[in-house]
Structure formats: C-alpha cells, structure tokens
Coordinates of C-alpha atoms in Angstrom, one line a residue:
X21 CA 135.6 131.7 294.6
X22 CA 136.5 133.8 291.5
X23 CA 137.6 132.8 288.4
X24 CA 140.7 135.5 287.7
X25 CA 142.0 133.7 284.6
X26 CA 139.0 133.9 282.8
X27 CA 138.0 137.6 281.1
X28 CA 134.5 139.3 282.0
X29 CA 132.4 139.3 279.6
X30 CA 132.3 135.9 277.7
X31 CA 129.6 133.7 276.4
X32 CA 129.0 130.9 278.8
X33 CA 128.2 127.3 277.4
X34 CA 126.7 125.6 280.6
X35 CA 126.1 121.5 279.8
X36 CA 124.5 119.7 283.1
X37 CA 124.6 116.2 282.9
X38 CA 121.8 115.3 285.4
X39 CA 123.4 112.9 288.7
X40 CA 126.5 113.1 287.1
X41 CA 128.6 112.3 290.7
X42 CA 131.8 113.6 290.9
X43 CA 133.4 110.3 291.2
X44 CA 132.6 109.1 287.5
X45 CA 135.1 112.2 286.7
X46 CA 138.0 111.7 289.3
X47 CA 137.8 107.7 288.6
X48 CA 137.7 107.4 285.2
X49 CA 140.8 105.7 284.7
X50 CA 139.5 102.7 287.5
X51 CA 136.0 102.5 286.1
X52 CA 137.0 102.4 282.7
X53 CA 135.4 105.2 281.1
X54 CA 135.6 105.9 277.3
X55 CA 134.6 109.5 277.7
X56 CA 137.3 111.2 275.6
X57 CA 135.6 114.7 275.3
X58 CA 135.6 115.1 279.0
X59 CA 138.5 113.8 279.5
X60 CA 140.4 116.5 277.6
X61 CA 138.3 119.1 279.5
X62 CA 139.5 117.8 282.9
X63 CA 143.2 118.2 281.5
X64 CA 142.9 121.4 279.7
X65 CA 141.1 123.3 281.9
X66 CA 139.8 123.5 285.5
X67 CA 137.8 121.4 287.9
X68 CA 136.9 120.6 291.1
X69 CA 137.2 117.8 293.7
X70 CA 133.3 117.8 294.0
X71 CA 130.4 120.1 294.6
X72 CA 128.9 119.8 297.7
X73 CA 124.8 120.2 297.5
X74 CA 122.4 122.2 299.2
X75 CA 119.0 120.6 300.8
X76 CA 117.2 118.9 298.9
X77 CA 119.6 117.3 296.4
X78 CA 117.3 116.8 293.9
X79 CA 116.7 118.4 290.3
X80 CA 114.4 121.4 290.0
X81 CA 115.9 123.1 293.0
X82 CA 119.6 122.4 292.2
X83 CA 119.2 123.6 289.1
X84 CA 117.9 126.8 290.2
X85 CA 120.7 127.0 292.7
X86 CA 123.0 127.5 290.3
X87 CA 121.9 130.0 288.7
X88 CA 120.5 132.5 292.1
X89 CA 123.8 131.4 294.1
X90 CA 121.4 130.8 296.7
X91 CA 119.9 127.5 298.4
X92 CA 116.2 126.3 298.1
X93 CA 114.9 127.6 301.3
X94 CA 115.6 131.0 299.5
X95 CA 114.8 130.9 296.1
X96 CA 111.5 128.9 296.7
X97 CA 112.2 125.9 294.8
X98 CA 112.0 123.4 297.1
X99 CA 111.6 120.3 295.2
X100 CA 110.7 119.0 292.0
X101 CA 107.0 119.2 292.4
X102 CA 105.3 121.7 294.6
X103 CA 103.7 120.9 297.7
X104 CA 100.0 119.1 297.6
X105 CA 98.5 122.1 299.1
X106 CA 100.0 124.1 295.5
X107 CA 98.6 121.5 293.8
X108 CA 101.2 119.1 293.4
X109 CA 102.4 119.9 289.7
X110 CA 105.9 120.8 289.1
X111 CA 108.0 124.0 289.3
X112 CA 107.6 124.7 285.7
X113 CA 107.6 128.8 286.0
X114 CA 110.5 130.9 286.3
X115 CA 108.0 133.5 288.1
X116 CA 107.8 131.1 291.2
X117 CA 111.6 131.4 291.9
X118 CA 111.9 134.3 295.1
X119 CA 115.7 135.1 294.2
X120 CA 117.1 137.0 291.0
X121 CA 118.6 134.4 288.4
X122 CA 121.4 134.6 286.0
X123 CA 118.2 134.9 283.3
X124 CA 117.5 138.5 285.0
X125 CA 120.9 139.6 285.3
X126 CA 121.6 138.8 281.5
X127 CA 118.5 140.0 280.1
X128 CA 119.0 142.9 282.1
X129 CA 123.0 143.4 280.6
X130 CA 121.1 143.2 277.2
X131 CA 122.4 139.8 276.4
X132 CA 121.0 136.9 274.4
X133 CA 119.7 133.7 276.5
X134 CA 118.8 130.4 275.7
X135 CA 117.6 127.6 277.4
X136 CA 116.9 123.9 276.4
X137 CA 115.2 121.6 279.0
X138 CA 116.6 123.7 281.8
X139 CA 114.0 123.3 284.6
X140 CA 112.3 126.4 285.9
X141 CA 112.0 128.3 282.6
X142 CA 108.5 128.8 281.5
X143 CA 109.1 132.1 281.1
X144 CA 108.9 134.7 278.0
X145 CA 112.3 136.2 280.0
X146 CA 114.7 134.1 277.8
X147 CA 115.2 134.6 274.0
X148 CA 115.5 131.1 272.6
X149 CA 114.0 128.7 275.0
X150 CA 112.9 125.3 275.1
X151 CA 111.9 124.8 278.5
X152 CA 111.6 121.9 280.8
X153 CA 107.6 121.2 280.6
X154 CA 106.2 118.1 279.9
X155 CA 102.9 115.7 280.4
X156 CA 104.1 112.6 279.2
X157 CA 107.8 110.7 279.9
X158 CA 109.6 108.1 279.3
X159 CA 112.9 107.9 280.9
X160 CA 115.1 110.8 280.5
X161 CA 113.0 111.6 277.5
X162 CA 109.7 114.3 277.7
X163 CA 106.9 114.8 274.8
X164 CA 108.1 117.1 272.3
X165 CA 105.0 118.9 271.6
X166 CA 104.0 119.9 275.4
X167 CA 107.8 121.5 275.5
X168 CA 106.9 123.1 272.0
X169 CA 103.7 124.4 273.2
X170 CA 105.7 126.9 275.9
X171 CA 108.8 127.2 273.6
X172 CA 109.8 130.0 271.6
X173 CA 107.8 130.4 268.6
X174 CA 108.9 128.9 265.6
X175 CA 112.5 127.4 267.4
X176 CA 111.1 124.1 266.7
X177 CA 110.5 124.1 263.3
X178 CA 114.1 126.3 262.5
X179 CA 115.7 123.6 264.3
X180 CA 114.2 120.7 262.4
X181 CA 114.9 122.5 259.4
X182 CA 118.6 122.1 260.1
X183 CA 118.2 118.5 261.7
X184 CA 115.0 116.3 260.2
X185 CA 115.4 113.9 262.6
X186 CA 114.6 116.5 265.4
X187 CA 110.7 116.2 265.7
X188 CA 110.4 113.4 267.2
X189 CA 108.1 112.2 269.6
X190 CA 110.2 112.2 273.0
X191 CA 112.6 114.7 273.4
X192 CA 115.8 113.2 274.7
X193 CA 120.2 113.8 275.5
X194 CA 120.2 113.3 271.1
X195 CA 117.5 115.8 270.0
X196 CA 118.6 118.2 273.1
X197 CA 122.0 117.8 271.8
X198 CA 120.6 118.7 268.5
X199 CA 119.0 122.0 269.9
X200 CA 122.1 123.0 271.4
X201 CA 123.8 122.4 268.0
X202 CA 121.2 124.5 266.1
X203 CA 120.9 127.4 268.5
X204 CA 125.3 127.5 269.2
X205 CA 125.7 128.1 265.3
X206 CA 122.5 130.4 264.5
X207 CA 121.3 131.9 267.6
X208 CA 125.3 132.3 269.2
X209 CA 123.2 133.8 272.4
X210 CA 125.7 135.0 275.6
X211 CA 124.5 132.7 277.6
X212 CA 123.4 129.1 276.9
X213 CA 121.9 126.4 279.6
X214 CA 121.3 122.6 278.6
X215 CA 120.3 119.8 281.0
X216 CA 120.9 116.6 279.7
X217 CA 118.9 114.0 281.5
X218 CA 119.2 110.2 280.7
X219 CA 121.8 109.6 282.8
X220 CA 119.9 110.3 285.8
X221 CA 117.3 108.1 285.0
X222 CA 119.3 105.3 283.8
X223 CA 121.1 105.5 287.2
X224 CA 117.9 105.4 289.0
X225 CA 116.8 102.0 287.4
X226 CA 120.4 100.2 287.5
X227 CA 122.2 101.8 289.8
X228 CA 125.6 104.3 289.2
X229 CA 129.0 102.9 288.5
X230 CA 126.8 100.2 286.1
X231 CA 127.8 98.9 283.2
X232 CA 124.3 100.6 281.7
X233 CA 125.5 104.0 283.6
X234 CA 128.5 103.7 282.1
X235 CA 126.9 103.3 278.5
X236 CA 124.8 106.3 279.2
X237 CA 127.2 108.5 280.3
X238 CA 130.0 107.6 277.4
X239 CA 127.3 108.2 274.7
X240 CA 126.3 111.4 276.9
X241 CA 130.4 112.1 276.0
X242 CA 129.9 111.9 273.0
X243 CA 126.7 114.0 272.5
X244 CA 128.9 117.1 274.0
X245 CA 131.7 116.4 272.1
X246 CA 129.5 116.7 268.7
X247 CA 127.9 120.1 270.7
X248 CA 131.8 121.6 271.1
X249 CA 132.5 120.7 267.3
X250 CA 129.7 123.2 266.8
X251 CA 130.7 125.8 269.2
X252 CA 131.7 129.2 268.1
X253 CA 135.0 131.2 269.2
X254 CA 134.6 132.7 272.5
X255 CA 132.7 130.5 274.7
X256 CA 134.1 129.3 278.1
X257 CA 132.0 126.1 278.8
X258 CA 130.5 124.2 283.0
X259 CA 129.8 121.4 282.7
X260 CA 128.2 120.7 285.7
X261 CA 125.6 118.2 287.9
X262 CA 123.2 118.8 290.0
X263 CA 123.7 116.1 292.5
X264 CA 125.9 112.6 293.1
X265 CA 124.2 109.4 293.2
X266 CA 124.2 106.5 295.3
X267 CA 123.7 102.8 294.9
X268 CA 120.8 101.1 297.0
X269 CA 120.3 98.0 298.3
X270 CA 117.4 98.5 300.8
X271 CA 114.8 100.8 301.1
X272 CA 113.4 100.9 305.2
X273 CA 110.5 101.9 306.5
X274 CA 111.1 103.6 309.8
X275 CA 107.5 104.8 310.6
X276 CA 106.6 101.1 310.0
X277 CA 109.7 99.8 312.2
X278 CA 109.1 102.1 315.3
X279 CA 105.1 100.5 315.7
X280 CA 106.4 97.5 314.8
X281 CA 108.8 97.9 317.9
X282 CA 106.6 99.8 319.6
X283 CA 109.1 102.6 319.7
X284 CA 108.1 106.2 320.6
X285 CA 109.1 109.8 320.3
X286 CA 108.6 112.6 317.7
X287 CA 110.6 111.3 314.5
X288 CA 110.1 113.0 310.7
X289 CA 112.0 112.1 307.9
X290 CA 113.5 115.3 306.4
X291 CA 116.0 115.9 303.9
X292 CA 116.8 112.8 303.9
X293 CA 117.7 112.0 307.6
X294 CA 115.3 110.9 310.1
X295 CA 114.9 113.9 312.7
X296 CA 114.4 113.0 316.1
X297 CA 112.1 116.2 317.5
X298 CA 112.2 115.5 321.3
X299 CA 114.5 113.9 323.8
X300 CA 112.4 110.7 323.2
X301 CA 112.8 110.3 320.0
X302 CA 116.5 110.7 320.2
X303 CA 116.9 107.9 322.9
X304 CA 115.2 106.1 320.1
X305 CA 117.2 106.5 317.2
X306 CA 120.3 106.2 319.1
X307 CA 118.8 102.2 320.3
X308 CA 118.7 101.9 316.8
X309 CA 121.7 102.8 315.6
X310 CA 123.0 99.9 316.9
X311 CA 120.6 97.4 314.7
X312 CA 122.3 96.8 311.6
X313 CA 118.1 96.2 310.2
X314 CA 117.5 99.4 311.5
X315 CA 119.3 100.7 308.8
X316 CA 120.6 104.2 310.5
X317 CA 124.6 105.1 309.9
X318 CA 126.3 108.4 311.0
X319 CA 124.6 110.9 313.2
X320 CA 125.2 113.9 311.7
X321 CA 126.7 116.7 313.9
X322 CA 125.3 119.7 315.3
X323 CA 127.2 121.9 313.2
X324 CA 126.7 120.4 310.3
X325 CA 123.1 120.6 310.7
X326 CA 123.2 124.4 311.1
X327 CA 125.4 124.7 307.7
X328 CA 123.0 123.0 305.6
X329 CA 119.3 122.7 307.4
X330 CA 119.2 125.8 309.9
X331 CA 115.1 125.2 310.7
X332 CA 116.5 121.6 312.1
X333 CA 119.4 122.9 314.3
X334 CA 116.5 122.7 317.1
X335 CA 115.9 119.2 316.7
X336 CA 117.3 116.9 319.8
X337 CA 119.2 114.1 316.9
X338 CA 119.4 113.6 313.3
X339 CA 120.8 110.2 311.9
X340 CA 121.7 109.7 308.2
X341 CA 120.8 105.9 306.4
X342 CA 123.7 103.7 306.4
X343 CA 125.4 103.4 303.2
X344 CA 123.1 101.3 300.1
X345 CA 120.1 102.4 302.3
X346 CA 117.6 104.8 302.1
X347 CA 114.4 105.7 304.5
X348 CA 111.3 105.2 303.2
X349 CA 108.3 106.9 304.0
X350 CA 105.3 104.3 304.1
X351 CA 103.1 103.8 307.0
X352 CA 102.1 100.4 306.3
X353 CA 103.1 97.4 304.9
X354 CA 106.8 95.7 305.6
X355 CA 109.2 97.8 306.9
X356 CA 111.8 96.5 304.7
X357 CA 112.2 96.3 300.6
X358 CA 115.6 94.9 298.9
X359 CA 116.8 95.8 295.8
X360 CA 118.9 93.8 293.0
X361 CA 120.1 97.2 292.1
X362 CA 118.7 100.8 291.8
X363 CA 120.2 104.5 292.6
X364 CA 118.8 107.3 294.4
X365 CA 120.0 111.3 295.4
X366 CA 117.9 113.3 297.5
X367 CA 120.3 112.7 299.8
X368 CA 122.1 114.7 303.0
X369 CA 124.6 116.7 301.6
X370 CA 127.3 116.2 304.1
X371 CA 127.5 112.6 303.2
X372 CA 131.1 111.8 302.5
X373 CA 131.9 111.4 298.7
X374 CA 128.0 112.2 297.7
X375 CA 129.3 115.2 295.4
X376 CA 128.5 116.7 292.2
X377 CA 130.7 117.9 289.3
X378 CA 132.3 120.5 288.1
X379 CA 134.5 121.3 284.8
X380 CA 135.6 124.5 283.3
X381 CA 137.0 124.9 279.7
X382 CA 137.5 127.2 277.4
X383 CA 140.2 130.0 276.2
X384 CA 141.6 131.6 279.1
X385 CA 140.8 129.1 281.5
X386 CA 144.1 127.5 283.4
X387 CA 144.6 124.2 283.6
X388 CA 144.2 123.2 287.3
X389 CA 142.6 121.4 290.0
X390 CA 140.0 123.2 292.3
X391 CA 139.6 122.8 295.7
X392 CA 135.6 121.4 297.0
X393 CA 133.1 124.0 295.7
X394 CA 129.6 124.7 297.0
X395 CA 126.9 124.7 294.3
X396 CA 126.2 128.2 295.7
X397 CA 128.8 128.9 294.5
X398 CA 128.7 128.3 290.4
X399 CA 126.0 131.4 290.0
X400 CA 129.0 134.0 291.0
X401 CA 131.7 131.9 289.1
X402 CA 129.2 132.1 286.1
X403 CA 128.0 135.7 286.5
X404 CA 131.7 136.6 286.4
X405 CA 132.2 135.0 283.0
X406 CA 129.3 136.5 281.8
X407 CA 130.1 140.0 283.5
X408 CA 127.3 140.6 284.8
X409 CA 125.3 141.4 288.2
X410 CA 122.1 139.7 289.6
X411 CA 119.7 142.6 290.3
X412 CA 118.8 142.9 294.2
X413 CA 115.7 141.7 293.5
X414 CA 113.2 140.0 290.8

C-alpha cells in the first residue's frame, strides 16, 4: 500500500496503544466509548478495517514488525523473551534484530529519532531514547531507573525538569505520555515511537470490551490527546496496535487431555494452534473436534497455513481453539481451568475479527476508510512519510 496523499519527507508521530483490537475503533458508538481524541482522527483522517498479524501475535516481535516490514521468522524477534537455550531474558537489544529497521534507515537519512518504551531499542542508534528495559513491573508500568540506566544521558532529568511529577518510581501510559510531551516540543526529532502499555495488561486481567478496558483505554484517549496539544506543525501521526485481544473463558490442556484419553499421534502446540505432525495425530484432532470439552474450533486451511506459518505447511492438520478458549501447555495436573474473566493474544492470525488497528492523521492525509492491512505493511507506509529507504542490510 502507499500513502499518495501524504508528502515524502514528514516527521512521523507513531503512538501504539499495546492490544488495542481493531474492534474497540470500528464499535465505538455500540460499546460506548468516550474517546474523543480518536474519534476525531478516525473522521479526519485515514484508517483501516483491521491489521491482520504475523506469527506470534504477541509484543516484542510485532513491534519490530512494524518497523523492518518484515515478519518474525525474519527479523529474529520471535517472541517476547528469547529462547531458554539464549538464556531466557528478553529481546531488549536492537543489535539482535536480523532485518534493517526504520531506526537505520533514519539515522542513515541524517534524521533525528526518539524512542520511549518502544521494545527492541537498547541501542546508542537512536538520539533521544528511553528504551523498553526493565527488572521490576507492575502492570503496564516498568522501574524508572532500570529504563534510565540504558536511556539517553541526561533525558531523564531534562524531562523532569519540565514535568516534576515524572520521576517516579514505575514508569507508566502518564509519565510515557509525559516523555512524549517533553521530547515533541524540545527535541521535535523526524521520527518519534511510543508504546503505551496499560491497556494490554488491564485486558489481560479483566478481559477486553470490560468496563475496566474501557476505563483504560478512554484515559489512554486522553493521554494522546494531551500529547497532540503538544505536537508541533508538520507531523503526520499512526496510531497503531500490535495485536487484537480476545476474551477467555477456559484455558485446556491438550497434552493432559490426549493421556487422559489415551489418544496418540505427534501433536505440538505452535503459534497458537495445535499441530498435528503425522497422519495419527490428525485422525486425533479431527475425533476431537467434535467434543465441545475438547475445546478445538476451525481447522485452519492449507493455504492459510502457507501465508502465515510456511515451516508448518508440512504438518498433516492444524486446528485453532474454539472461541473463549485457549490451549495450554501443562503436562500435568487437570486438563481444564475456567475463568470469571481474563484476555489473551498470541493468537492465530487468521482468526476472524482478531485484528489490530490502524489510524492515520495529520495535514495532507485524506479522510477515508482503508481496506484490511497487513502489519508488514505499516514499515513501507511509514518509511514513505518519512522519505526514506531501509538499507539492504544492518
């Protein structure tokens, strides 16, 4: 997709609002939402019927999606934490990403970056930076001092000196808003990334479409519409998610189900599926499709496989959970948990309505209504706005 109404070369304002689904944006009107700023970027500028994820739908490797055009199985990013053989820490380091970023292509254009709690930016590579790293959480919110210890020098204290309430212990949506504020009217970089988080893990605990995600997400509203008071003339501004988010009700164990039924066949749980390796296994899974317990829904089709997990087109069946469920990966214990009422992503991307967001705004920018976008596809929509080119290489 390109963006023709919008000019090369413009500073890019890019807000991500962490599991903000697409559906909290095309049903406002039903739920009820008193989000006023981004209402008026809907109807002035443009946005599109969802944003269809890449495997896994999860932060860290969303995030760094967007900004290589290209999914996780090529940039390296492949979920929030690395693997246990790595280690097991998170992705903190913009040197582990295998693909060129937008953070190359503009420090290589000689233009001004800045980051604040965007993950994968550990990195001296952007100007003004305050980089998703932390040791200690609580919620949305991460220790202010670990992020300070790998931000730029000094940006903490020249941001409390224009808000004394930023110092704070946990670093949350109001003190990142605050950052934004502070580096929008001194730094005014080219290119600008924030990642606002406590929606995400508001929806986690009770659930999207909740009264409390609905709480989260209007005072989220009304964070960017103080950041936008504060923008300087020339920006175009995304705002953007990562992923959608789906209630659930029951979390089942199918490794736990299958010796409890004495079921056999080569069966993983990957990317949110379960993955029936062998002929077996697929005989199996299509038994227990029919169980309502079971809790299997659609089998996802050969094609679709292909499009989004290419080292699975090989596999024999792949069923997605039923909707409210999600598989679980414990080996012991009952095979079934309920839930009053909790959220999860991580989910296959194909799933019907399971779509992130996508708004935007900004002088030049037409009012209008996109057709389904790909998140690979946001790095060339934002590299044209920026007027710039990823290098062929890192």
């Amino acid at each position: 997709m390109r963006c023709q109404d919008v000019p090369a070369r413009r500073k890019l304002l890019v807000l991500s609002v962490d599991g903000l689904d697409h559906r909290y944006l095309r049903d406002a009107d039903a739920l009820g939402l008193r989000i006023r700023c981004m209402r008026r970027l809907l109807r002035e500028g443009s946005w599109a019927q969802g944003v269809v994820g890449e495997v896994p739908t999860v932060t860290w490797p969303s995030h760094t999606t967007m900004l290589t055009g290209v999914p996780p199985r090529v940039h390296g990013i492949l979920s929030n934490r690395r693997p246990p053989d790595q280690g097991g820490d998170y992705y903190w380091t913009l040197d582990l990403c295998k693909a060129p970023s937008l953070w190359h292509a503009a420090r290589a254009a000689g233009l001004r970056t800045a980051a604040v709690t965007w993950p994968v930016t550990v990195t001296t590579l952007i100007d003004c930076n305050l980089p998703e790293y932390f040791r200690r959480r609580r919620g949305g919110a991460m220790d202010l001092r670990t992020i300070a210890s790998a931000a730029t020098p000094g940006l903490v204290e020249r941001i409390a000196s224009s808000f004394p309430s930023f110092p704070q212990e946990w670093m949350d949506d109001r003190t990142r808003a605050l950052a934004a504020r502070h580096i929008l009217r001194t730094e005014k970089p080219e290119f600008l990334a924030v990642h606002f988080v406590d929606l995400d893990s508001e929806q986690h605990d009770n659930g999207p479409f909740t009264r409390e995600a609905h709480a989260v997400l209007e005072y989220t509203d009304e964070l960017i519409e103080q950041i936008l008071d504060s923008l300087p003339p020339g920006y175009v501004v995304a705002l953007v998610s990562d992923h959608g988010f789906e209630r659930v009700r029951r979390t089942v164990h199918l490794k736990i189900l299958l010796k409890q039924r004495e079921l056999g066949g080569a069966i993983d749980l990957v990317a949110g599926l379960a993955v029936a390796r062998d002929e077996r296994g697929a005989e199996t899974l299509k038994r227990l499709s029919r169980d309502a317990a079971s809790g299997l829904g659609r089998r996802v089709p050969a094609e679709e496989i292909a499009r989004f997990a290419p080292e699975l087109a090989g596999c024999a069946a792949a069923y997605e959970p039923a909707p409210e469920v999600i598989f679980g990966h414990a080996a012991s214990g009952p095979h079934e948990q309920i839930h009053e009422n909790r959220g999860e992503h991580g989910l296959w991307p194909g799933r019907p309505e399971y779509r992130a967001a996508f708004v935007l705004w900004g002088e030049g920018v037409a009012s209008a209504r996109l057709p389904e976008l790909r998140l690979v596809d946001l790095c060339g929509i934002f590299s044209e706005i920026l007027g710039v080119r990823l290098p062929a290489r890192v």
